[in-house]
Coordinates of C-alpha atoms in Angstrom, one line a residue:
Chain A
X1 CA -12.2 -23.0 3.8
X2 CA -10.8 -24.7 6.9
X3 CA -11.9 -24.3 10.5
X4 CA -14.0 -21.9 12.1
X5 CA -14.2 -18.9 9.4
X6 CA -17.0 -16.1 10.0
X7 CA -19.7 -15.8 7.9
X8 CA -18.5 -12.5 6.4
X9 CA -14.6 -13.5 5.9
X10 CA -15.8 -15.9 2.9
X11 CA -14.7 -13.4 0.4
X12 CA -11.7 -11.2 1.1
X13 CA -12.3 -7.3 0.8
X14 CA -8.9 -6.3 -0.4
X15 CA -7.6 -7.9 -3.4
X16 CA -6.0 -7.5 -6.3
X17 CA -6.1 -4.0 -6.5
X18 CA -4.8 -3.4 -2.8
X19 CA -2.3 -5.8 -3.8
X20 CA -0.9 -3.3 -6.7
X21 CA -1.3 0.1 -5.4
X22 CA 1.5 -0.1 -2.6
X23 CA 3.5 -2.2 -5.3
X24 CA 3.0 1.2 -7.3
X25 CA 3.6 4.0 -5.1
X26 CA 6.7 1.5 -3.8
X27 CA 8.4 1.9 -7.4
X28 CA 7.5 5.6 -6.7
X29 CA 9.6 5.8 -3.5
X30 CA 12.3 3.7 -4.7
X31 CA 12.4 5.6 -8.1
X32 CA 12.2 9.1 -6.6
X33 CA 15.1 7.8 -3.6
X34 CA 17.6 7.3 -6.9
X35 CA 16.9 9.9 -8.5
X36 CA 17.8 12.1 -5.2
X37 CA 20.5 9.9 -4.5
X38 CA 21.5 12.0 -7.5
X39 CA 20.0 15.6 -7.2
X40 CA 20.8 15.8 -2.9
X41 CA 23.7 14.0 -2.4
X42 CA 25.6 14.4 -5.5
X43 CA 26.2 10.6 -6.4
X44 CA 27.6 11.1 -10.5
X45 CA 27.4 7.5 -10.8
X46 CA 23.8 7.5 -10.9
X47 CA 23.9 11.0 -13.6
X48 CA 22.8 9.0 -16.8
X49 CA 19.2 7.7 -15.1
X50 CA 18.6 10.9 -12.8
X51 CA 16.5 12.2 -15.2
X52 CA 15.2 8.9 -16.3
X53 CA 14.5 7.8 -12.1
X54 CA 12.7 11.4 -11.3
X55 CA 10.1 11.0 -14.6
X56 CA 9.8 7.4 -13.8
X57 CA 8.6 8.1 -10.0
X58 CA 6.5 10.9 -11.6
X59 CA 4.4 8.5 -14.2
X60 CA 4.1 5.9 -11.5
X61 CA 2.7 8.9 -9.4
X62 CA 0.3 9.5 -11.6
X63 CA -1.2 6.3 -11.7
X64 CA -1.0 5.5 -8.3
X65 CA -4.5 6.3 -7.4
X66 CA -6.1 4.2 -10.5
X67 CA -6.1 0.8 -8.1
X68 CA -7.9 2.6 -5.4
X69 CA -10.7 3.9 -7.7
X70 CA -10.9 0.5 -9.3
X71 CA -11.0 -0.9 -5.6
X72 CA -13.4 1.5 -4.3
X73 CA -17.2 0.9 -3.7
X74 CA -18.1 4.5 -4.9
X75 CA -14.9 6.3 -6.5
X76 CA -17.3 8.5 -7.4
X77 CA -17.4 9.9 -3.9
X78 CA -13.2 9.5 -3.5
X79 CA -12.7 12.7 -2.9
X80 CA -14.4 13.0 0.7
X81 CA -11.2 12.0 1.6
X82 CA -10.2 15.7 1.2
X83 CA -13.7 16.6 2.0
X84 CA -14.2 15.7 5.4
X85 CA -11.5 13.5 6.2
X86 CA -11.1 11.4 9.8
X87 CA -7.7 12.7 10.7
X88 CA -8.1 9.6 13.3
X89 CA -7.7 7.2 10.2
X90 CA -4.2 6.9 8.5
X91 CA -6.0 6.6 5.1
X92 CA -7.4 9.5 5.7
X93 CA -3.8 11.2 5.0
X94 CA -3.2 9.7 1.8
X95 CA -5.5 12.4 0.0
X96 CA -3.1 15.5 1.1
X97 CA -0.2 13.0 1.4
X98 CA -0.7 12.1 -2.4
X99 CA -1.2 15.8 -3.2
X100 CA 1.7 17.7 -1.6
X101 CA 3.5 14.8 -3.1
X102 CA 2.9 15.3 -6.4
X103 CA 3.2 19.2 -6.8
X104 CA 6.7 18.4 -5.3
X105 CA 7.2 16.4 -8.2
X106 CA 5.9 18.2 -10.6
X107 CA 8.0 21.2 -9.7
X108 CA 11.1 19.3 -9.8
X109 CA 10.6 17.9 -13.0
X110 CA 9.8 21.3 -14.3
X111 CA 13.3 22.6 -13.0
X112 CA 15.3 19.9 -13.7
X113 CA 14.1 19.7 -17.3
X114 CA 13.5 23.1 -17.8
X115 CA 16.8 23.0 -20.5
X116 CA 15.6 20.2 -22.7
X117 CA 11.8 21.6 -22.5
X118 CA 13.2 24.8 -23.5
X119 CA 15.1 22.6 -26.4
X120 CA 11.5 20.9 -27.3
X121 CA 10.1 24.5 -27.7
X122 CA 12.5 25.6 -30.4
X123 CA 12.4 22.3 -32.4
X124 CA 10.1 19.6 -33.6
X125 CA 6.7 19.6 -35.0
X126 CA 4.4 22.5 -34.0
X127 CA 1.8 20.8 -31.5
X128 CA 5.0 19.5 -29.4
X129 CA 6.8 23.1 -29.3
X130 CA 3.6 24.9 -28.4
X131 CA 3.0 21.9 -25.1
X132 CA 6.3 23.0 -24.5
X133 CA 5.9 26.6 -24.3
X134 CA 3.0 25.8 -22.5
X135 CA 4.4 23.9 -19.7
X136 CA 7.6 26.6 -19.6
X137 CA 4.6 29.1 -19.3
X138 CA 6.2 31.0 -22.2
X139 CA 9.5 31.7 -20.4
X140 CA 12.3 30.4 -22.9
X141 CA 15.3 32.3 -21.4
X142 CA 18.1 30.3 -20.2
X143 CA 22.0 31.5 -19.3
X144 CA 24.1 30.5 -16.5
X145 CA 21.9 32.2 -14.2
X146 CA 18.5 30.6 -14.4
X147 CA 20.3 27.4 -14.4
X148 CA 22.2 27.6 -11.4
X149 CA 18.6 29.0 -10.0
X150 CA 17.0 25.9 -11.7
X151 CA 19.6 23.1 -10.1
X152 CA 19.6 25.3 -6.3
X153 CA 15.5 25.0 -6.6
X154 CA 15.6 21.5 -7.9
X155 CA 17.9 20.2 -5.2
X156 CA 15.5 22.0 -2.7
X157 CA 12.4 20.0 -4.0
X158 CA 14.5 16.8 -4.0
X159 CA 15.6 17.0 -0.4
X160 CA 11.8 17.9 0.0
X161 CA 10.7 14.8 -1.4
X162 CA 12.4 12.2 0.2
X163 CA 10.7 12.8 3.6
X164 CA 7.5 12.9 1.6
X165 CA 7.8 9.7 -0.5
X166 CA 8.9 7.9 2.8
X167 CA 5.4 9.3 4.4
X168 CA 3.3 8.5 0.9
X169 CA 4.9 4.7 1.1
X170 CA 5.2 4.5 4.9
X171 CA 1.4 5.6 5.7
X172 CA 0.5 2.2 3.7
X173 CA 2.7 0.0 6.2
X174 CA 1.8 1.7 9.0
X175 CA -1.9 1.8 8.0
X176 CA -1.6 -2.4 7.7
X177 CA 0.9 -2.4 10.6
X178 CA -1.4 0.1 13.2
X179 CA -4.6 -2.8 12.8
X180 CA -4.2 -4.6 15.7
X181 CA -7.3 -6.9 14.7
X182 CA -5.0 -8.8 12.0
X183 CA -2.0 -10.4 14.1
X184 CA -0.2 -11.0 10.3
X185 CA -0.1 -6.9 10.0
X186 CA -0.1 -5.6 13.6
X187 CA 3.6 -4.7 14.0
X188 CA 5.4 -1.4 14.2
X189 CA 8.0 -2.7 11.5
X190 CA 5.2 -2.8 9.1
X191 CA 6.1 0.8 8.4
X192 CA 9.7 0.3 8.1
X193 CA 9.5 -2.7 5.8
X194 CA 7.2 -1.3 3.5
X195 CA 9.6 1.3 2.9
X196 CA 12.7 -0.2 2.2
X197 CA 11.1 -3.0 0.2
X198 CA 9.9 0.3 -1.8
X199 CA 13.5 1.4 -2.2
X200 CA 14.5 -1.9 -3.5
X201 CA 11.5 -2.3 -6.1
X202 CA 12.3 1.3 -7.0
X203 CA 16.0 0.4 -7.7
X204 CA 14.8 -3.1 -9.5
X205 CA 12.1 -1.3 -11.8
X206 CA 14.8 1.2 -12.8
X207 CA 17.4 -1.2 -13.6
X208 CA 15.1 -3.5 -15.3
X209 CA 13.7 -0.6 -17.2
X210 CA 16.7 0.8 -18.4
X211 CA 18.9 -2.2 -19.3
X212 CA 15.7 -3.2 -21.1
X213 CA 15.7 0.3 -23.1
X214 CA 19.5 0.0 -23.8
X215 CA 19.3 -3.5 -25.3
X216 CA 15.8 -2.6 -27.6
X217 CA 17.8 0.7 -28.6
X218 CA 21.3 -1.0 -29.3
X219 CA 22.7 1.4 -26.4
X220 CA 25.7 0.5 -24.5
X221 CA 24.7 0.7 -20.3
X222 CA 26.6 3.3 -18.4
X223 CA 28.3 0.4 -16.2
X224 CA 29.3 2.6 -13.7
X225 CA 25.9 3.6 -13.4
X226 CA 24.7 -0.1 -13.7
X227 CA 27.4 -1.2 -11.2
X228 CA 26.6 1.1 -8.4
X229 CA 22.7 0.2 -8.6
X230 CA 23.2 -3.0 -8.1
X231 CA 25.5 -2.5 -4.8
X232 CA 22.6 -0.2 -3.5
X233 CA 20.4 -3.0 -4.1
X234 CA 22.1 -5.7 -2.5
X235 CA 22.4 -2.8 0.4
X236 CA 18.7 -2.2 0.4
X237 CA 17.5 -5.6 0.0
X238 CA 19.7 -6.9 2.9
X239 CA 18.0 -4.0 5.3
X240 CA 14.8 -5.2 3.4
X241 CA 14.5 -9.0 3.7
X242 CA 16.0 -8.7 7.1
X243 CA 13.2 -6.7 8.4
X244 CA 10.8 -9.0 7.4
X245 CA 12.7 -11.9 8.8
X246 CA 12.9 -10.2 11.9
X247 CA 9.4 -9.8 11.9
X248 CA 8.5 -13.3 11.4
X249 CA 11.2 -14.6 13.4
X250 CA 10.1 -12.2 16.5
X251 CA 6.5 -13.4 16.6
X252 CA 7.9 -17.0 16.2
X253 CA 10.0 -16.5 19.4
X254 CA 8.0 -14.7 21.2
X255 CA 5.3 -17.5 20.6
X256 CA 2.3 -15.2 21.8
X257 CA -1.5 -16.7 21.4
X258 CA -1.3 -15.2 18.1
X259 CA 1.7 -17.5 16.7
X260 CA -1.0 -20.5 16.6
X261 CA -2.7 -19.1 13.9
X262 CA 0.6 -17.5 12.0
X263 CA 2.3 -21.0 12.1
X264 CA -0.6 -22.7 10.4
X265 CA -1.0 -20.1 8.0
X266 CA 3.1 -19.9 6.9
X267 CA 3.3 -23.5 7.0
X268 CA 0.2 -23.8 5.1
X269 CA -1.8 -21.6 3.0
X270 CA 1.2 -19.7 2.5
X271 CA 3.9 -22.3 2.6
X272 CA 4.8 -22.1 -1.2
X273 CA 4.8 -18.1 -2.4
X274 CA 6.0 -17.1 1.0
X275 CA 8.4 -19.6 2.3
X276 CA 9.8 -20.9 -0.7
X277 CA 8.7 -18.5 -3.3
X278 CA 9.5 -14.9 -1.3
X279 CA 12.4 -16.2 0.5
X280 CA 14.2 -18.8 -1.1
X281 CA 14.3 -18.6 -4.3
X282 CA 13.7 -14.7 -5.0
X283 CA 15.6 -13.5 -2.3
X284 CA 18.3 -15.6 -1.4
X285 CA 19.2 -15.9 -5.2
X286 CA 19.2 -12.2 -6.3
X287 CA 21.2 -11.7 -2.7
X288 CA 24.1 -14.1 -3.9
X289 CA 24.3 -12.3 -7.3
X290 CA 24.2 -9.1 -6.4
X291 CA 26.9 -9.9 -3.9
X292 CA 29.2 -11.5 -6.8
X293 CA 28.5 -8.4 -8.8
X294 CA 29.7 -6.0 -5.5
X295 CA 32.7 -7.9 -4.0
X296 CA 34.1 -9.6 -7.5
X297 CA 35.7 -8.2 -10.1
X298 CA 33.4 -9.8 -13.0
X299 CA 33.6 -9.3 -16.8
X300 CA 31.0 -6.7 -17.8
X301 CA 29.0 -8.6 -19.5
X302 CA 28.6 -11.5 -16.6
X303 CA 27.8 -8.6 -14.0
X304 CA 25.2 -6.9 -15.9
X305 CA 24.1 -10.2 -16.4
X306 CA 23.5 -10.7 -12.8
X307 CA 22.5 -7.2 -11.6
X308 CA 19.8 -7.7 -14.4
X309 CA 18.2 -10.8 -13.2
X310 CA 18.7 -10.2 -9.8
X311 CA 16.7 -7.1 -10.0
X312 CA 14.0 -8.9 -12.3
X313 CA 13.7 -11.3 -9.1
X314 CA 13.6 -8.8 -6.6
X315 CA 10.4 -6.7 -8.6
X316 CA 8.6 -10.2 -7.9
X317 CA 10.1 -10.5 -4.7
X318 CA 8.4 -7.4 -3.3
X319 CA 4.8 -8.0 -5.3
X320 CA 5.2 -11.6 -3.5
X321 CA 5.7 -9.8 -0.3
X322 CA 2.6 -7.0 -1.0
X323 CA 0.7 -10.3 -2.0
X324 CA 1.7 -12.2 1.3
X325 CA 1.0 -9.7 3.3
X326 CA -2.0 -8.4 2.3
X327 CA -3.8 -11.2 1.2
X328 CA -2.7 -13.9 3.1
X329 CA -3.8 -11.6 6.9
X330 CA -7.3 -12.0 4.7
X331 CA -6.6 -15.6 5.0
X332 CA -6.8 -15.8 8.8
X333 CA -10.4 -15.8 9.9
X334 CA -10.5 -13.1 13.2
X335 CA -11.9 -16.2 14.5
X336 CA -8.1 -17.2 15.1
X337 CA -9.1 -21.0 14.1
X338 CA -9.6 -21.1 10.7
X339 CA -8.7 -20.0 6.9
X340 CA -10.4 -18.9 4.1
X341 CA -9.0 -18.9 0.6
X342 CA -8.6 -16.8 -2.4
X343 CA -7.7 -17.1 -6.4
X344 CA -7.7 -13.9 -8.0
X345 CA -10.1 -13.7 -11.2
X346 CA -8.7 -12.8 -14.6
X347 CA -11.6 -10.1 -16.1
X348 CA -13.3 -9.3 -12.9
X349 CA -13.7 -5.4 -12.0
X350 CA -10.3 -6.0 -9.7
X351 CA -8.6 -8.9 -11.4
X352 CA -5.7 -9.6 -13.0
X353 CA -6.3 -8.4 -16.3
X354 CA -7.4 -4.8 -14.8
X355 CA -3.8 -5.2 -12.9
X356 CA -1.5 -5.5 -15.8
X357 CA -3.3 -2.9 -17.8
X358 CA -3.2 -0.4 -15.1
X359 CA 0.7 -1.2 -14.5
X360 CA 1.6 -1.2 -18.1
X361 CA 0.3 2.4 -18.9
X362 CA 2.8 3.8 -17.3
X363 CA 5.7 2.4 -19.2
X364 CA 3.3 3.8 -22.3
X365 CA 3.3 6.9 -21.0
X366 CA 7.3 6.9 -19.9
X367 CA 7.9 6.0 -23.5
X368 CA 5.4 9.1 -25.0
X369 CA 7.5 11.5 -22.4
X370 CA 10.9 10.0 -23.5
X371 CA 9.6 11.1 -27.3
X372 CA 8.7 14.8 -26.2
X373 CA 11.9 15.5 -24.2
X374 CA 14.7 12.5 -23.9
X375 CA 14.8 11.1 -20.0
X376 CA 18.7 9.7 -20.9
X377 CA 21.7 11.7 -21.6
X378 CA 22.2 13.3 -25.3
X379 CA 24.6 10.6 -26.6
X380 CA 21.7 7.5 -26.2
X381 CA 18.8 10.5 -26.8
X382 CA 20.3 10.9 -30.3
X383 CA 20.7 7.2 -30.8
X384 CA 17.1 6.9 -30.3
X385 CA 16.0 9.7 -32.2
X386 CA 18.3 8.5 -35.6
Chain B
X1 CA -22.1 -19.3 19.2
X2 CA -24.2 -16.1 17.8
X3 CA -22.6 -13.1 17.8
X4 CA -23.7 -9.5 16.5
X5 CA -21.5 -6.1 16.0
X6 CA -20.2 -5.0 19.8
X7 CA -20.9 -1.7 19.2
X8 CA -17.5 -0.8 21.0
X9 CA -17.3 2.6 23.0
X10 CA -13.7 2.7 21.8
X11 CA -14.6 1.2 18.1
X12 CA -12.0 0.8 15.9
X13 CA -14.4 0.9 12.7
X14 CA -14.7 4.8 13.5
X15 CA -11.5 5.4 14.1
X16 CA -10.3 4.6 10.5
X17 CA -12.7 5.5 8.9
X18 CA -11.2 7.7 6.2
X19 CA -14.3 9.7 5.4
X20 CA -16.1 9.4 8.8
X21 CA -18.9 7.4 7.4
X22 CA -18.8 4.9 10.2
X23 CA -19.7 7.1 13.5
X24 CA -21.2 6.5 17.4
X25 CA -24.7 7.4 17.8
X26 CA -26.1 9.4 21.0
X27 CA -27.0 6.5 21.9
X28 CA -24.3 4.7 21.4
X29 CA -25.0 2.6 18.6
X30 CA -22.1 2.1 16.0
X31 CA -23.4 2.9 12.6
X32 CA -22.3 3.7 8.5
X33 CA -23.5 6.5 6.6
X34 CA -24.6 5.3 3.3
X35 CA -24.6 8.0 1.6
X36 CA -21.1 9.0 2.5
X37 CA -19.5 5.7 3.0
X38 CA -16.7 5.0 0.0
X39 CA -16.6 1.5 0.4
X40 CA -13.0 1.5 0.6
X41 CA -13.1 -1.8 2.9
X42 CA -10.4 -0.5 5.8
X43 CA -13.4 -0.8 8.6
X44 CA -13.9 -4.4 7.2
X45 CA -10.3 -5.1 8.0
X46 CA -9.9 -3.2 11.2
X47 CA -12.9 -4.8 12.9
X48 CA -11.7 -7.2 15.0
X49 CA -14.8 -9.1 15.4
X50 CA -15.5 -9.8 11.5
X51 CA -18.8 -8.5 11.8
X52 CA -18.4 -6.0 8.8
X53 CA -18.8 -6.6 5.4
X54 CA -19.2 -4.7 1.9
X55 CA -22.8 -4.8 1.1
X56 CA -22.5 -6.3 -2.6
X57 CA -25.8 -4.1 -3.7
X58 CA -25.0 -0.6 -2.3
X59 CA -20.9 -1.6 -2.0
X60 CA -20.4 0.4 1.1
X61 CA -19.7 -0.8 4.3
X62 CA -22.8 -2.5 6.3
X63 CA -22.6 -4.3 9.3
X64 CA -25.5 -4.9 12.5
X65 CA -27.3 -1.7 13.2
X66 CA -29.1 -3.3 16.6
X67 CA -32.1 -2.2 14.6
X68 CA -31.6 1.2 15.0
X69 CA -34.7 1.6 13.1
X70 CA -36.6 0.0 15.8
X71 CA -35.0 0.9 19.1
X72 CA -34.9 5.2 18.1
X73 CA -39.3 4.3 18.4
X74 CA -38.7 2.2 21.3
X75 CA -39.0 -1.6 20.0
X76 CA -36.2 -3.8 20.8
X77 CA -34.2 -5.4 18.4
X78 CA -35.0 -8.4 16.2
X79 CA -32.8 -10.7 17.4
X80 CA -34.0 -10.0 21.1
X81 CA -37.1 -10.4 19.8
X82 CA -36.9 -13.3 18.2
X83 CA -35.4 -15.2 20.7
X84 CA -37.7 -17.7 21.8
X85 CA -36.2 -18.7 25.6
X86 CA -35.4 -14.8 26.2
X87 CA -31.4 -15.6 26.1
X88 CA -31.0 -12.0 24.9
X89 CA -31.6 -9.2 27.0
X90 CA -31.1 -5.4 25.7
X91 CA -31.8 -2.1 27.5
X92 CA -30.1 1.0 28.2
X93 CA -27.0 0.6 31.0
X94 CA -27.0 3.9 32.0
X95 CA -30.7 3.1 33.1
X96 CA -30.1 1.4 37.0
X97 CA -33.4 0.2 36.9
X98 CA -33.5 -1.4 33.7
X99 CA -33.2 -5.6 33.1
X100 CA -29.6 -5.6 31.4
X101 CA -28.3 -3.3 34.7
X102 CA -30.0 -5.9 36.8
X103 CA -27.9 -8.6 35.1
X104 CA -24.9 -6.8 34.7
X105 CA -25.1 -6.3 38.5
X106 CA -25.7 -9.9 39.7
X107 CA -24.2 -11.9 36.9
X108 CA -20.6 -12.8 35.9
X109 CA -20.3 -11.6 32.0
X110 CA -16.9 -12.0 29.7
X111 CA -16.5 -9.6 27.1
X112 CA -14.7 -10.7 23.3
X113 CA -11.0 -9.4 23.2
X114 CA -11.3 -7.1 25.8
X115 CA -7.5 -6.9 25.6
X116 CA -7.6 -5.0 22.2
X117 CA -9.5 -1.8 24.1
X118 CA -12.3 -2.0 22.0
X119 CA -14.8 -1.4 24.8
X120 CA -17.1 -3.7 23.5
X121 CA -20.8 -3.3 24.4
X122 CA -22.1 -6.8 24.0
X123 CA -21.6 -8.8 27.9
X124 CA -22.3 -12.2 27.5
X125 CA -23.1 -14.5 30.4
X126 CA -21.7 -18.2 31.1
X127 CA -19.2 -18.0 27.8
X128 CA -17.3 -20.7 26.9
X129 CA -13.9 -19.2 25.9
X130 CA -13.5 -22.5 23.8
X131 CA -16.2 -20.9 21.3
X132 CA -14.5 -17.3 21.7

């Protein structure tokens, strides 16, 4: 502790957890963007991870809320959120937000994989065809009709869901961004950065993911595929890191009564993961190797190299930014003259073990979907299954 | 420098609230709902006072009632109680008659970040902005 710090900003109230969800529902966005980059505007290139993009924003989805009800003081009462909810509060949308979301999702994955569960339902062991029928609600006819009805329906939920995963991600920035007691959130870019640093861990997670999956499985990458999403991630983490540098940079110029207090805490509690940490080393690297990979003509094998790690850096880029922001405005007593400090526990109720279990059950459950219907074209499904 | 919950006209606390826990009284008393309070934290943060906190045995939200418990049988609160040399004076404003209208009328009073349009309710009298 240093300075004047209130009595009740000893401990910080949002953590670890707080800290994870918007990382969560961020790969959500950025997943769900990609695989409508896809299903709305037609882009082939991305073709062999559509399927893969849309079932990874729908695992993260379900997950999302796990942080909150780990964070919460009584998650056994989360659901007066729906029940009498403050429309003056911008949590208060995240219950219908989160909703709407997800039956969009859910629909869309039922259309677009309507073919391969209707495959599952005619082979395989018995317990998997019958979930199958199940889920196809016993309707197993296909022809050319129901799946021209099944693509026009599925680009219709896609286009639906881009507005909505921008409002289920941007309610979080602009919920940080809209408190105008923390002078490290108040801003109306909050809303905007969150966003695009969503599209860019959504990208990152999918590339990682899949380049990952390839190599374990002895697949060779679609480098088209691999090729494009690493220019749309130097794209989107130029918009991205430039957003938050305008941010910083604004306040700095504008040098406001609030800048006192910001200055002391970037050049010191926050001097190593944000300045040096965030910035120069996990954004200015992956920005000069995902510009060798866009504007040179590399060897395969050196630009997957460097889409790979560049989007490995760029996953802890944007956690470094969720932890910046959110934990270090707890840093800043209200008192606007002093700091407080924070190291996460390891097997507290929100610390870091509870993190990396909740984030790793999605990739579990990813892998358990990928072994009732394949998320990747036939050619690397049959691999898998051999 | 003491300072208690401002009881804000234009609080933020109940304004995002997600659950409407946190509410105005009649009176106009800023209080949480225990039994409905989620303990999701975001009045903590929005407050911008730091007078709220997350009670660590009921883990909702909890904050300075002004002894609501007292004042609704017409006692005044603790701290104006307790305060040996009478530095804290509470009453109703709407009252022109009572002691804090009296003051309010003849003495200069600063309010905390009245530029963040919280409308606090707490005046204090010969404030050093040094301590603010």
């Amino acid at each position: 502790m240093e300075g004047f710090v209130f009595p009740n900003e000893l401990e910080i109230t949002w953590s670890v957890m707080i800290v994870l969800y918007p990382y969560i529902t961020g790969l959500v966005a950025g997943a769900f963007i990609v695989s409508s980059l896809y299903h709305v505007w037609g882009k082939g290139e991305l073709q062999p991870i559509a399927r893969f993009s849309l079932a990874s924003a729908f695992v993260f989805l379900l997950f999302a809320p796990l942080p909150l009800l780990v964070h919460l003081g009584h998650p056994e009462r989360a659901f007066n959120i729906m029940i009498t909810p403050n429309f003056q509060s911008a949590m208060a949308g995240f219950g219908f937000i989160y909703t709407a979301y997800l039956i969009v999702v859910t629909l869309e994955i039922w259309f677009v994989m309507r073919e391969a569960f209707i495959a599952r339902a005619t082979s395989g062991p018995a317990p998997l065809r019958l979930l199958a029928r199940i889920i196809l609600l016993g309707n197993l006819h296909s022809d050319e009709h129901t799946r021209e009805a099944d693509h026009r329906i599925a680009r219709f939920l896609a286009g639906l869901g881009i507005p909505m995963a921008c409002l289920l991600h941007g309610y979080v920035g602009f919920l940080f961004g809209s408190l105008k007691a923390n002078p490290w959130w108040s801003t109306p870019l909050m809303l905007i950065i969150f966003i695009f640093s969503a599209i860019v861990s959504g990208i990152s997670i999918l590339v990682f993911h899949y380049m990952v999956i390839s190599k374990i499985n002895r697949w060779k990458v679609d480098q088209t595929c691999i090729h494009a999403l690493g220019k749309y991630l130097w794209g989107f983490m130029i918009i991205a890191v430039s957003l938050e540098l305008l941010e910083v940079m604004s306040v700095a110029y504008k040098q406001t009564e609030e800048w006192e207090v910001i200055n002391q805490l970037i050049m010191g509690k926050l001097f190593y993961s944000y300045v040096v940490a965030q910035y120069l080393i996990f954004s200015l690297i992956p920005f000069f190797l995902l510009a060798a990979n866009a504007l040179f003509n590399l060897r395969l094998k050196i630009s997957n190299a460097l889409v790979f790690i560049a989007s490995t850096m760029l996953l802890v880029q944007v956690i470094l930014m969720r932890w910046n922001v959110i934990i270090g405005g707890q840093l800043m007593s209200k008192s606007e003259r002093g700091f407080t400090s924070y190291m996460p526990g390891i097997f507290e109720k929100e610390g870091v073990a509870t993190a990396v279990v909740i984030f790793t059950l999605p990739f579990l459950i990813l892998y358990l979907f990928h072994r009732f219907v394949p998320l990747f074209p036939p050619k690397e499904s049959d691999a898998l299954s051999n | 420098m003491p300072k208690i919950c401002n009881h804000c006209a234009t609080s933020v606390c109940v304004q995002v609230c997600p659950v409407g826990a946190t509410f105005r009284s009649p009176e106009g008393v800023v209080l949480v709902d225990q039994e409905h309070c989620v303990g999701c934290g975001y009045c903590v943060q929005a407050c911008p006072y730091g007078t709220r906190f997350i009670n660590p045995e009921t883990h909702t939200a909890d904050k300075c009632t002004l002894c609501y418990h007292r004042i609704t049988k017409g006692l005044r609160p603790a701290c104006v109680e307790a305060c040996p040399v009478g530095a804290r004076i509470f009453g109703n404003v709407k009252d022109p008659e009572s002691d804090i209208s009296r003051v309010l009328r003849e003495r200069r009073y600063t309010l905390i970040k009245p530029e963040l349009g919280t409308n606090p309710r707490c005046y204090y009298i010969g404030l050093d902005m040094e301590v603010v």
